[in-house]
Amino acid sequence: MHFSAAVIASVAALAPLASAVGNAVVTNQCTFPVYLWSVGGSVGPKQTIPAGGSYTEALHYDSTSGGISLKITTVDDGLYNGSPQTNFAYTLDPGTVWYDLSDVFGDPFSGESIVVQPTDTTCSNICWAQGVNPGGSQTKNCNSDTTTC
């Protein structure tokens, strides 16, 4: 997922072998820090991603919620104070990774380009040219042995 000039995130679901685990990666290309929480059946600790920094987590299935949402804000503690957030969500299904992009409480990256771009060119991109949802469903899927960035 590219948040061009803002944040880049990628989902790498490598081989569908029991021992192979892909990663979800968020890279901050903003000139300011962004804040991320990994949320499934519980809320993970706040991750501060400085300008030029990144966050990586192993893709995993959450048995309580069914999926994971990486909630990204431009405001420290934004998850808890109602600040606008961009949510990059994923879930694993045998052989498939499903991914979605949405905003809640506003559009924290308005004016920036946000793109989810799988390395497998047969899979669909998600593109928000102005950093806001252009409408319609933003849920896509790809083979679990591809990389989405």
mmCIF file of N, CA and C in Angstrom:
data_model
loop_
_atom_site.group_PDB
_atom_site.id
_atom_site.type_symbol
_atom_site.label_atom_id
_atom_site.label_comp_id
_atom_site.label_asym_id
_atom_site.label_seq_id
_atom_site.Cartn_x
_atom_site.Cartn_y
_atom_site.Cartn_z
ATOM 1 N N MET A 1 0.856 -1.150 0.000
ATOM 2 C CA MET A 1 0.000 0.000 0.000
ATOM 3 C C MET A 1 0.900 1.209 0.000
ATOM 4 N N HIS A 2 0.745 2.070 -0.943
ATOM 5 C CA HIS A 2 1.532 3.297 -0.975
ATOM 6 C C HIS A 2 0.649 4.442 -0.518
ATOM 7 N N PHE A 3 1.080 5.142 0.497
ATOM 8 C CA PHE A 3 0.496 6.427 0.813
ATOM 9 C C PHE A 3 1.525 7.395 0.251
ATOM 10 N N SER A 4 1.513 7.613 -1.057
ATOM 11 C CA SER A 4 2.546 8.405 -1.699
ATOM 12 C C SER A 4 2.640 9.774 -1.056
ATOM 13 N N ALA A 5 3.839 10.149 -0.738
ATOM 14 C CA ALA A 5 4.142 11.395 -0.048
ATOM 15 C C ALA A 5 3.543 11.423 1.343
ATOM 16 N N ALA A 6 2.984 10.320 1.778
ATOM 17 C CA ALA A 6 2.444 10.252 3.132
ATOM 18 C C ALA A 6 2.966 8.994 3.813
ATOM 19 N N VAL A 7 2.311 7.879 3.629
ATOM 20 C CA VAL A 7 2.682 6.640 4.286
ATOM 21 C C VAL A 7 2.652 5.527 3.253
ATOM 22 N N ILE A 8 3.582 4.591 3.337
ATOM 23 C CA ILE A 8 3.558 3.410 2.492
ATOM 24 C C ILE A 8 3.345 2.209 3.396
ATOM 25 N N ALA A 9 2.423 1.354 3.039
ATOM 26 C CA ALA A 9 2.236 0.103 3.768
ATOM 27 C C ALA A 9 2.234 -1.021 2.766
ATOM 28 N N SER A 10 2.680 -2.170 3.182
ATOM 29 C CA SER A 10 2.635 -3.318 2.300
ATOM 30 C C SER A 10 2.242 -4.549 3.074
ATOM 31 N N VAL A 11 1.613 -5.459 2.382
ATOM 32 C CA VAL A 11 1.285 -6.748 2.955
ATOM 33 C C VAL A 11 2.023 -7.780 2.135
ATOM 34 N N ALA A 12 2.845 -8.530 2.780
ATOM 35 C CA ALA A 12 3.584 -9.584 2.094
ATOM 36 C C ALA A 12 3.120 -10.917 2.653
ATOM 37 N N ALA A 13 2.306 -11.605 1.911
ATOM 38 C CA ALA A 13 1.904 -12.957 2.288
ATOM 39 C C ALA A 13 2.725 -13.867 1.405
ATOM 40 N N LEU A 14 3.800 -14.390 1.938
ATOM 41 C CA LEU A 14 4.750 -15.106 1.107
ATOM 42 C C LEU A 14 4.184 -16.444 0.667
ATOM 43 N N ALA A 15 4.860 -17.514 0.831
ATOM 44 C CA ALA A 15 4.351 -18.806 0.356
ATOM 45 C C ALA A 15 3.285 -19.328 1.304
ATOM 46 N N PRO A 16 2.300 -20.049 0.766
ATOM 47 C CA PRO A 16 1.228 -20.558 1.617
ATOM 48 C C PRO A 16 1.643 -21.816 2.369
ATOM 49 N N LEU A 17 2.899 -21.903 2.764
ATOM 50 C CA LEU A 17 3.376 -23.026 3.551
ATOM 51 C C LEU A 17 3.137 -22.732 5.017
ATOM 52 N N ALA A 18 2.987 -23.783 5.800
ATOM 53 C CA ALA A 18 2.695 -23.596 7.228
ATOM 54 C C ALA A 18 3.779 -22.768 7.910
ATOM 55 N N SER A 19 5.027 -22.915 7.469
ATOM 56 C CA SER A 19 6.109 -22.193 8.134
ATOM 57 C C SER A 19 6.349 -20.809 7.548
ATOM 58 N N ALA A 20 5.786 -20.500 6.401
ATOM 59 C CA ALA A 20 6.008 -19.203 5.766
ATOM 60 C C ALA A 20 4.997 -18.189 6.286
ATOM 61 N N VAL A 21 5.513 -17.068 6.722
ATOM 62 C CA VAL A 21 4.651 -16.010 7.228
ATOM 63 C C VAL A 21 5.034 -14.719 6.527
ATOM 64 N N GLY A 22 4.033 -14.024 5.976
ATOM 65 C CA GLY A 22 4.283 -12.743 5.352
ATOM 66 C C GLY A 22 4.265 -11.643 6.400
ATOM 67 N N ASN A 23 4.378 -10.418 5.958
ATOM 68 C CA ASN A 23 4.415 -9.271 6.855
ATOM 69 C C ASN A 23 3.495 -8.166 6.364
ATOM 70 N N ALA A 24 3.024 -7.391 7.298
ATOM 71 C CA ALA A 24 2.369 -6.123 6.996
ATOM 72 C C ALA A 24 3.385 -5.049 7.368
ATOM 73 N N VAL A 25 3.660 -4.147 6.441
ATOM 74 C CA VAL A 25 4.677 -3.128 6.654
ATOM 75 C C VAL A 25 4.062 -1.757 6.376
ATOM 76 N N VAL A 26 4.264 -0.830 7.281
ATOM 77 C CA VAL A 26 3.858 0.561 7.073
ATOM 78 C C VAL A 26 5.116 1.407 7.143
ATOM 79 N N THR A 27 5.388 2.142 6.074
ATOM 80 C CA THR A 27 6.548 3.027 6.019
ATOM 81 C C THR A 27 6.057 4.465 5.937
ATOM 82 N N ASN A 28 6.566 5.304 6.812
ATOM 83 C CA ASN A 28 6.149 6.708 6.885
ATOM 84 C C ASN A 28 7.030 7.561 5.988
ATOM 85 N N GLN A 29 6.454 8.092 4.910
ATOM 86 C CA GLN A 29 7.177 9.010 4.039
ATOM 87 C C GLN A 29 6.741 10.450 4.272
ATOM 88 N N CYS A 30 6.036 10.681 5.362
ATOM 89 C CA CYS A 30 5.648 12.045 5.722
ATOM 90 C C CYS A 30 6.848 12.760 6.323
ATOM 91 N N THR A 31 6.721 14.057 6.495
ATOM 92 C CA THR A 31 7.765 14.841 7.144
ATOM 93 C C THR A 31 7.515 14.937 8.646
ATOM 94 N N PHE A 32 6.529 14.195 9.136
ATOM 95 C CA PHE A 32 6.139 14.208 10.544
ATOM 96 C C PHE A 32 5.866 12.768 10.987
ATOM 97 N N PRO A 33 5.873 12.507 12.285
ATOM 98 C CA PRO A 33 5.581 11.147 12.736
ATOM 99 C C PRO A 33 4.115 10.793 12.547
ATOM 100 N N VAL A 34 3.850 9.502 12.399
ATOM 101 C CA VAL A 34 2.492 8.979 12.408
ATOM 102 C C VAL A 34 2.428 7.920 13.502
ATOM 103 N N TYR A 35 1.215 7.594 13.916
ATOM 104 C CA TYR A 35 1.000 6.707 15.056
ATOM 105 C C TYR A 35 0.123 5.553 14.611
ATOM 106 N N LEU A 36 0.492 4.337 15.005
ATOM 107 C CA LEU A 36 -0.179 3.141 14.524
ATOM 108 C C LEU A 36 -0.509 2.215 15.685
ATOM 109 N N TRP A 37 -1.699 1.608 15.614
ATOM 110 C CA TRP A 37 -2.116 0.569 16.546
ATOM 111 C C TRP A 37 -2.560 -0.624 15.709
ATOM 112 N N SER A 38 -2.116 -1.809 16.068
ATOM 113 C CA SER A 38 -2.574 -3.038 15.437
ATOM 114 C C SER A 38 -3.743 -3.549 16.272
ATOM 115 N N VAL A 39 -4.917 -3.626 15.642
ATOM 116 C CA VAL A 39 -6.138 -3.941 16.383
ATOM 117 C C VAL A 39 -6.812 -5.168 15.774
ATOM 118 N N GLY A 40 -7.041 -6.155 16.611
ATOM 119 C CA GLY A 40 -7.828 -7.339 16.261
ATOM 120 C C GLY A 40 -8.828 -7.523 17.384
ATOM 121 N N GLY A 41 -8.759 -8.645 18.083
ATOM 122 C CA GLY A 41 -9.602 -8.862 19.250
ATOM 123 C C GLY A 41 -9.162 -8.024 20.430
ATOM 124 N N SER A 42 -7.960 -7.454 20.343
ATOM 125 C CA SER A 42 -7.436 -6.538 21.358
ATOM 126 C C SER A 42 -6.621 -5.457 20.651
ATOM 127 N N VAL A 43 -6.311 -4.414 21.385
ATOM 128 C CA VAL A 43 -5.545 -3.288 20.840
ATOM 129 C C VAL A 43 -4.088 -3.450 21.240
ATOM 130 N N GLY A 44 -3.213 -3.469 20.237
ATOM 131 C CA GLY A 44 -1.779 -3.543 20.512
ATOM 132 C C GLY A 44 -1.256 -2.194 20.970
ATOM 133 N N PRO A 45 -0.011 -2.159 21.427
ATOM 134 C CA PRO A 45 0.574 -0.907 21.893
ATOM 135 C C PRO A 45 0.751 0.101 20.757
ATOM 136 N N LYS A 46 0.719 1.369 21.119
ATOM 137 C CA LYS A 46 0.948 2.435 20.135
ATOM 138 C C LYS A 46 2.364 2.324 19.593
ATOM 139 N N GLN A 47 2.471 2.442 18.276
ATOM 140 C CA GLN A 47 3.763 2.473 17.597
ATOM 141 C C GLN A 47 3.931 3.868 17.008
ATOM 142 N N THR A 48 4.988 4.550 17.371
ATOM 143 C CA THR A 48 5.303 5.846 16.774
ATOM 144 C C THR A 48 6.257 5.578 15.617
ATOM 145 N N ILE A 49 5.842 5.994 14.422
ATOM 146 C CA ILE A 49 6.667 5.791 13.229
ATOM 147 C C ILE A 49 7.202 7.160 12.817
ATOM 148 N N PRO A 50 8.478 7.406 13.036
ATOM 149 C CA PRO A 50 9.032 8.716 12.675
ATOM 150 C C PRO A 50 9.101 8.876 11.159
ATOM 151 N N ALA A 51 9.280 10.099 10.701
ATOM 152 C CA ALA A 51 9.463 10.354 9.269
ATOM 153 C C ALA A 51 10.586 9.462 8.758
ATOM 154 N N GLY A 52 10.312 8.731 7.684
ATOM 155 C CA GLY A 52 11.304 7.829 7.115
ATOM 156 C C GLY A 52 11.374 6.466 7.783
ATOM 157 N N GLY A 53 10.642 6.277 8.862
ATOM 158 C CA GLY A 53 10.653 5.012 9.597
ATOM 159 C C GLY A 53 9.586 4.055 9.110
ATOM 160 N N SER A 54 9.579 2.855 9.682
ATOM 161 C CA SER A 54 8.573 1.876 9.292
ATOM 162 C C SER A 54 8.197 0.977 10.468
ATOM 163 N N TYR A 55 7.084 0.305 10.303
ATOM 164 C CA TYR A 55 6.567 -0.669 11.263
ATOM 165 C C TYR A 55 6.293 -1.956 10.502
ATOM 166 N N THR A 56 6.669 -3.083 11.075
ATOM 167 C CA THR A 56 6.433 -4.382 10.452
ATOM 168 C C THR A 56 5.805 -5.324 11.463
ATOM 169 N N GLU A 57 4.807 -6.068 11.027
ATOM 170 C CA GLU A 57 4.262 -7.142 11.855
ATOM 171 C C GLU A 57 4.019 -8.357 10.973
ATOM 172 N N ALA A 58 4.179 -9.526 11.558
ATOM 173 C CA ALA A 58 3.889 -10.759 10.842
ATOM 174 C C ALA A 58 2.384 -10.838 10.599
ATOM 175 N N LEU A 59 1.993 -11.186 9.386
ATOM 176 C CA LEU A 59 0.576 -11.397 9.107
ATOM 177 C C LEU A 59 0.067 -12.516 10.008
ATOM 178 N N HIS A 60 -1.084 -12.301 10.578
ATOM 179 C CA HIS A 60 -1.668 -13.324 11.435
ATOM 180 C C HIS A 60 -3.179 -13.235 11.401
ATOM 181 N N TYR A 61 -3.806 -14.337 11.734
ATOM 182 C CA TYR A 61 -5.255 -14.409 11.782
ATOM 183 C C TYR A 61 -5.684 -14.196 13.224
ATOM 184 N N ASP A 62 -6.673 -13.346 13.434
ATOM 185 C CA ASP A 62 -7.194 -13.107 14.774
ATOM 186 C C ASP A 62 -8.495 -13.886 14.928
ATOM 187 N N SER A 63 -8.498 -14.880 15.811
ATOM 188 C CA SER A 63 -9.665 -15.747 15.945
ATOM 189 C C SER A 63 -10.862 -15.038 16.574
ATOM 190 N N THR A 64 -10.638 -13.947 17.283
ATOM 191 C CA THR A 64 -11.747 -13.202 17.885
ATOM 192 C C THR A 64 -12.443 -12.317 16.867
ATOM 193 N N SER A 65 -11.674 -11.544 16.111
ATOM 194 C CA SER A 65 -12.256 -10.581 15.173
ATOM 195 C C SER A 65 -12.270 -11.076 13.733
ATOM 196 N N GLY A 66 -11.434 -12.037 13.407
ATOM 197 C CA GLY A 66 -11.323 -12.537 12.042
ATOM 198 C C GLY A 66 -10.276 -11.805 11.221
ATOM 199 N N GLY A 67 -9.834 -10.648 11.660
ATOM 200 C CA GLY A 67 -8.847 -9.881 10.899
ATOM 201 C C GLY A 67 -8.146 -8.865 11.765
ATOM 202 N N ILE A 68 -7.251 -8.134 11.142
ATOM 203 C CA ILE A 68 -6.440 -7.123 11.813
ATOM 204 C C ILE A 68 -6.634 -5.791 11.100
ATOM 205 N N SER A 69 -6.697 -4.717 11.858
ATOM 206 C CA SER A 69 -6.724 -3.378 11.282
ATOM 207 C C SER A 69 -5.540 -2.595 11.828
ATOM 208 N N LEU A 70 -4.703 -2.099 10.931
ATOM 209 C CA LEU A 70 -3.617 -1.204 11.320
ATOM 210 C C LEU A 70 -4.191 0.200 11.247
ATOM 211 N N LYS A 71 -4.433 0.781 12.408
ATOM 212 C CA LYS A 71 -5.079 2.091 12.514
ATOM 213 C C LYS A 71 -3.991 3.149 12.619
ATOM 214 N N ILE A 72 -4.001 4.084 11.666
ATOM 215 C CA ILE A 72 -2.933 5.069 11.548
ATOM 216 C C ILE A 72 -3.506 6.473 11.723
ATOM 217 N N THR A 73 -2.902 7.237 12.630
ATOM 218 C CA THR A 73 -3.322 8.625 12.842
ATOM 219 C C THR A 73 -2.113 9.551 12.715
ATOM 220 N N THR A 74 -2.389 10.813 12.548
ATOM 221 C CA THR A 74 -1.321 11.817 12.521
ATOM 222 C C THR A 74 -1.205 12.511 13.869
ATOM 223 N N VAL A 75 -2.006 12.089 14.823
ATOM 224 C CA VAL A 75 -2.059 12.713 16.148
ATOM 225 C C VAL A 75 -1.685 11.680 17.206
ATOM 226 N N ASP A 76 -0.772 12.041 18.100
ATOM 227 C CA ASP A 76 -0.391 11.165 19.201
ATOM 228 C C ASP A 76 -1.645 10.798 19.996
ATOM 229 N N ASP A 77 -1.825 9.529 20.299
ATOM 230 C CA ASP A 77 -2.995 9.001 21.003
ATOM 231 C C ASP A 77 -4.293 9.232 20.229
ATOM 232 N N GLY A 78 -4.190 9.392 18.911
ATOM 233 C CA GLY A 78 -5.352 9.634 18.058
ATOM 234 C C GLY A 78 -6.394 8.533 18.090
ATOM 235 N N LEU A 79 -5.980 7.305 18.399
ATOM 236 C CA LEU A 79 -6.944 6.216 18.490
ATOM 237 C C LEU A 79 -7.930 6.449 19.620
ATOM 238 N N TYR A 80 -7.501 7.152 20.650
ATOM 239 C CA TYR A 80 -8.309 7.322 21.853
ATOM 240 C C TYR A 80 -8.969 8.686 21.984
ATOM 241 N N ASN A 81 -8.678 9.620 21.079
ATOM 242 C CA ASN A 81 -9.274 10.949 21.232
ATOM 243 C C ASN A 81 -10.150 11.358 20.046
ATOM 244 N N GLY A 82 -10.529 10.389 19.217
ATOM 245 C CA GLY A 82 -11.455 10.675 18.116
ATOM 246 C C GLY A 82 -10.827 11.347 16.917
ATOM 247 N N SER A 83 -9.505 11.325 16.816
ATOM 248 C CA SER A 83 -8.832 11.925 15.666
ATOM 249 C C SER A 83 -9.094 11.113 14.401
ATOM 250 N N PRO A 84 -9.025 11.747 13.237
ATOM 251 C CA PRO A 84 -9.173 11.009 11.987
ATOM 252 C C PRO A 84 -8.127 9.895 11.891
ATOM 253 N N GLN A 85 -8.547 8.762 11.330
ATOM 254 C CA GLN A 85 -7.618 7.649 11.181
ATOM 255 C C GLN A 85 -7.833 6.960 9.842
ATOM 256 N N THR A 86 -6.732 6.484 9.286
ATOM 257 C CA THR A 86 -6.776 5.625 8.109
ATOM 258 C C THR A 86 -6.558 4.209 8.597
ATOM 259 N N ASN A 87 -7.430 3.303 8.164
ATOM 260 C CA ASN A 87 -7.355 1.909 8.583
ATOM 261 C C ASN A 87 -6.968 1.039 7.401
ATOM 262 N N PHE A 88 -5.859 0.354 7.536
ATOM 263 C CA PHE A 88 -5.444 -0.647 6.575
ATOM 264 C C PHE A 88 -5.716 -1.998 7.226
ATOM 265 N N ALA A 89 -6.698 -2.713 6.715
ATOM 266 C CA ALA A 89 -7.132 -3.963 7.326
ATOM 267 C C ALA A 89 -6.773 -5.136 6.439
ATOM 268 N N TYR A 90 -6.497 -6.277 7.073
ATOM 269 C CA TYR A 90 -6.245 -7.491 6.315
ATOM 270 C C TYR A 90 -6.770 -8.695 7.084
ATOM 271 N N THR A 91 -7.066 -9.744 6.351
ATOM 272 C CA THR A 91 -7.390 -11.033 6.950
ATOM 273 C C THR A 91 -6.859 -12.115 6.025
ATOM 274 N N LEU A 92 -6.497 -13.216 6.635
ATOM 275 C CA LEU A 92 -5.985 -14.355 5.883
ATOM 276 C C LEU A 92 -7.056 -15.414 5.778
ATOM 277 N N ASP A 93 -7.198 -15.946 4.599
ATOM 278 C CA ASP A 93 -8.093 -17.038 4.295
ATOM 279 C C ASP A 93 -7.190 -18.050 3.587
ATOM 280 N N PRO A 94 -7.381 -19.337 3.734
ATOM 281 C CA PRO A 94 -6.454 -20.258 3.071
ATOM 282 C C PRO A 94 -6.219 -19.897 1.606
ATOM 283 N N GLY A 95 -4.973 -19.569 1.284
ATOM 284 C CA GLY A 95 -4.600 -19.231 -0.078
ATOM 285 C C GLY A 95 -4.881 -17.809 -0.501
ATOM 286 N N THR A 96 -5.520 -16.999 0.357
ATOM 287 C CA THR A 96 -5.917 -15.642 -0.021
ATOM 288 C C THR A 96 -5.636 -14.664 1.120
ATOM 289 N N VAL A 97 -5.159 -13.476 0.762
ATOM 290 C CA VAL A 97 -5.106 -12.369 1.712
ATOM 291 C C VAL A 97 -6.113 -11.325 1.205
ATOM 292 N N TRP A 98 -7.017 -10.908 2.072
ATOM 293 C CA TRP A 98 -8.001 -9.867 1.772
ATOM 294 C C TRP A 98 -7.479 -8.580 2.389
ATOM 295 N N TYR A 99 -7.587 -7.450 1.679
ATOM 296 C CA TYR A 99 -7.100 -6.179 2.210
ATOM 297 C C TYR A 99 -8.088 -5.076 1.883
ATOM 298 N N ASP A 100 -8.090 -4.071 2.724
ATOM 299 C CA ASP A 100 -9.088 -3.011 2.646
ATOM 300 C C ASP A 100 -8.465 -1.726 3.168
ATOM 301 N N LEU A 101 -8.965 -0.619 2.696
ATOM 302 C CA LEU A 101 -8.532 0.699 3.154
ATOM 303 C C LEU A 101 -9.768 1.519 3.465
ATOM 304 N N SER A 102 -9.770 2.184 4.608
ATOM 305 C CA SER A 102 -10.909 3.029 4.973
ATOM 306 C C SER A 102 -10.439 4.142 5.903
ATOM 307 N N ASP A 103 -11.235 5.192 5.988
ATOM 308 C CA ASP A 103 -11.000 6.286 6.929
ATOM 309 C C ASP A 103 -12.152 6.337 7.916
ATOM 310 N N VAL A 104 -11.833 6.747 9.140
ATOM 311 C CA VAL A 104 -12.828 6.901 10.201
ATOM 312 C C VAL A 104 -12.622 8.269 10.847
ATOM 313 N N PHE A 105 -13.687 8.975 11.126
ATOM 314 C CA PHE A 105 -13.668 10.278 11.811
ATOM 315 C C PHE A 105 -12.989 11.373 11.000
ATOM 316 N N GLY A 106 -12.865 11.189 9.687
ATOM 317 C CA GLY A 106 -12.223 12.192 8.840
ATOM 318 C C GLY A 106 -11.146 11.550 7.988
ATOM 319 N N ASP A 107 -10.377 12.368 7.323
ATOM 320 C CA ASP A 107 -9.376 11.905 6.364
ATOM 321 C C ASP A 107 -8.004 12.470 6.728
ATOM 322 N N PRO A 108 -7.216 11.736 7.524
ATOM 323 C CA PRO A 108 -5.957 12.306 8.012
ATOM 324 C C PRO A 108 -4.916 12.571 6.925
ATOM 325 N N PHE A 109 -5.032 11.905 5.775
ATOM 326 C CA PHE A 109 -4.055 12.097 4.707
ATOM 327 C C PHE A 109 -4.669 12.783 3.491
ATOM 328 N N SER A 110 -5.701 13.593 3.716
ATOM 329 C CA SER A 110 -6.346 14.333 2.644
ATOM 330 C C SER A 110 -5.309 15.180 1.906
ATOM 331 N N GLY A 111 -5.385 15.121 0.576
ATOM 332 C CA GLY A 111 -4.440 15.882 -0.246
ATOM 333 C C GLY A 111 -3.219 15.069 -0.651
ATOM 334 N N GLU A 112 -3.051 13.897 -0.093
ATOM 335 C CA GLU A 112 -1.943 13.011 -0.433
ATOM 336 C C GLU A 112 -2.490 11.837 -1.237
ATOM 337 N N SER A 113 -1.644 11.178 -1.984
ATOM 338 C CA SER A 113 -2.033 9.994 -2.729
ATOM 339 C C SER A 113 -1.822 8.761 -1.865
ATOM 340 N N ILE A 114 -2.823 7.886 -1.815
ATOM 341 C CA ILE A 114 -2.727 6.631 -1.078
ATOM 342 C C ILE A 114 -2.979 5.500 -2.068
ATOM 343 N N VAL A 115 -2.028 4.567 -2.175
ATOM 344 C CA VAL A 115 -2.154 3.472 -3.131
ATOM 345 C C VAL A 115 -1.771 2.163 -2.466
ATOM 346 N N VAL A 116 -2.606 1.156 -2.639
ATOM 347 C CA VAL A 116 -2.273 -0.215 -2.286
ATOM 348 C C VAL A 116 -1.978 -0.907 -3.597
ATOM 349 N N GLN A 117 -0.743 -1.372 -3.773
ATOM 350 C CA GLN A 117 -0.329 -1.898 -5.067
ATOM 351 C C GLN A 117 0.365 -3.251 -4.893
ATOM 352 N N PRO A 118 -0.337 -4.353 -5.181
ATOM 353 C CA PRO A 118 0.285 -5.676 -5.091
ATOM 354 C C PRO A 118 1.386 -5.845 -6.132
ATOM 355 N N THR A 119 2.397 -6.619 -5.788
ATOM 356 C CA THR A 119 3.440 -6.918 -6.770
ATOM 357 C C THR A 119 2.937 -7.877 -7.836
ATOM 358 N N ASP A 120 1.915 -8.668 -7.517
ATOM 359 C CA ASP A 120 1.275 -9.536 -8.509
ATOM 360 C C ASP A 120 0.343 -8.644 -9.330
ATOM 361 N N THR A 121 0.694 -8.407 -10.589
ATOM 362 C CA THR A 121 -0.062 -7.462 -11.409
ATOM 363 C C THR A 121 -1.463 -7.954 -11.762
ATOM 364 N N THR A 122 -1.785 -9.209 -11.452
ATOM 365 C CA THR A 122 -3.144 -9.686 -11.683
ATOM 366 C C THR A 122 -4.072 -9.310 -10.533
ATOM 367 N N CYS A 123 -3.514 -8.787 -9.443
ATOM 368 C CA CYS A 123 -4.312 -8.380 -8.280
ATOM 369 C C CYS A 123 -4.650 -6.898 -8.380
ATOM 370 N N SER A 124 -5.726 -6.502 -7.732
ATOM 371 C CA SER A 124 -6.233 -5.129 -7.843
ATOM 372 C C SER A 124 -5.556 -4.161 -6.877
ATOM 373 N N ASN A 125 -5.326 -2.960 -7.365
ATOM 374 C CA ASN A 125 -4.825 -1.851 -6.551
ATOM 375 C C ASN A 125 -5.983 -1.177 -5.827
ATOM 376 N N ILE A 126 -5.661 -0.471 -4.775
ATOM 377 C CA ILE A 126 -6.573 0.495 -4.168
ATOM 378 C C ILE A 126 -5.865 1.835 -4.309
ATOM 379 N N CYS A 127 -6.519 2.807 -4.932
ATOM 380 C CA CYS A 127 -5.888 4.105 -5.171
ATOM 381 C C CYS A 127 -6.797 5.228 -4.703
ATOM 382 N N TRP A 128 -6.307 6.021 -3.783
ATOM 383 C CA TRP A 128 -6.991 7.232 -3.336
ATOM 384 C C TRP A 128 -6.122 8.415 -3.769
ATOM 385 N N ALA A 129 -6.360 8.936 -4.942
ATOM 386 C CA ALA A 129 -5.512 9.980 -5.527
ATOM 387 C C ALA A 129 -5.412 11.227 -4.654
ATOM 388 N N GLN A 130 -6.478 11.541 -3.910
ATOM 389 C CA GLN A 130 -6.474 12.731 -3.062
ATOM 390 C C GLN A 130 -6.451 12.388 -1.568
ATOM 391 N N GLY A 131 -6.166 11.119 -1.240
ATOM 392 C CA GLY A 131 -6.076 10.728 0.170
ATOM 393 C C GLY A 131 -7.415 10.511 0.839
ATOM 394 N N VAL A 132 -8.477 10.462 0.039
ATOM 395 C CA VAL A 132 -9.824 10.195 0.566
ATOM 396 C C VAL A 132 -10.470 9.109 -0.290
ATOM 397 N N ASN A 133 -11.366 8.364 0.316
ATOM 398 C CA ASN A 133 -12.054 7.287 -0.381
ATOM 399 C C ASN A 133 -12.829 7.862 -1.566
ATOM 400 N N PRO A 134 -12.543 7.377 -2.781
ATOM 401 C CA PRO A 134 -13.257 7.884 -3.952
ATOM 402 C C PRO A 134 -14.655 7.291 -4.100
ATOM 403 N N GLY A 135 -15.055 6.416 -3.194
ATOM 404 C CA GLY A 135 -16.371 5.788 -3.238
ATOM 405 C C GLY A 135 -16.272 4.338 -3.667
ATOM 406 N N GLY A 136 -17.302 3.596 -3.348
ATOM 407 C CA GLY A 136 -17.334 2.187 -3.710
ATOM 408 C C GLY A 136 -16.541 1.337 -2.742
ATOM 409 N N SER A 137 -16.617 0.037 -2.952
ATOM 410 C CA SER A 137 -15.912 -0.905 -2.086
ATOM 411 C C SER A 137 -14.413 -0.776 -2.252
ATOM 412 N N GLN A 138 -13.700 -0.809 -1.170
ATOM 413 C CA GLN A 138 -12.248 -0.753 -1.193
ATOM 414 C C GLN A 138 -11.627 -2.093 -0.805
ATOM 415 N N THR A 139 -12.439 -3.141 -0.712
ATOM 416 C CA THR A 139 -11.946 -4.463 -0.334
ATOM 417 C C THR A 139 -11.453 -5.211 -1.564
ATOM 418 N N LYS A 140 -10.238 -5.723 -1.484
ATOM 419 C CA LYS A 140 -9.615 -6.471 -2.579
ATOM 420 C C LYS A 140 -9.027 -7.754 -2.008
ATOM 421 N N ASN A 141 -8.644 -8.666 -2.894
ATOM 422 C CA ASN A 141 -7.957 -9.869 -2.436
ATOM 423 C C ASN A 141 -6.907 -10.269 -3.437
ATOM 424 N N CYS A 142 -5.990 -11.110 -2.967
ATOM 425 C CA CYS A 142 -4.900 -11.560 -3.789
ATOM 426 C C CYS A 142 -4.452 -12.927 -3.282
ATOM 427 N N ASN A 143 -3.735 -13.653 -4.105
ATOM 428 C CA ASN A 143 -3.183 -14.919 -3.652
ATOM 429 C C ASN A 143 -2.283 -14.677 -2.457
ATOM 430 N N SER A 144 -2.284 -15.603 -1.529
ATOM 431 C CA SER A 144 -1.491 -15.409 -0.317
ATOM 432 C C SER A 144 -0.003 -15.512 -0.572
ATOM 433 N N ASP A 145 0.416 -15.822 -1.797
ATOM 434 C CA ASP A 145 1.847 -15.887 -2.078
ATOM 435 C C ASP A 145 2.347 -14.650 -2.829
ATOM 436 N N THR A 146 1.614 -13.541 -2.696
ATOM 437 C CA THR A 146 2.027 -12.305 -3.349
ATOM 438 C C THR A 146 2.367 -11.257 -2.299
ATOM 439 N N THR A 147 2.928 -10.175 -2.732
ATOM 440 C CA THR A 147 3.251 -9.047 -1.869
ATOM 441 C C THR A 147 2.374 -7.878 -2.290
ATOM 442 N N THR A 148 1.716 -7.271 -1.318
ATOM 443 C CA THR A 148 0.898 -6.092 -1.591
ATOM 444 C C THR A 148 1.618 -4.901 -0.979
ATOM 445 N N CYS A 149 1.892 -3.897 -1.792
ATOM 446 C CA CYS A 149 2.595 -2.724 -1.261
ATOM 447 C C CYS A 149 2.006 -1.459 -1.826
#
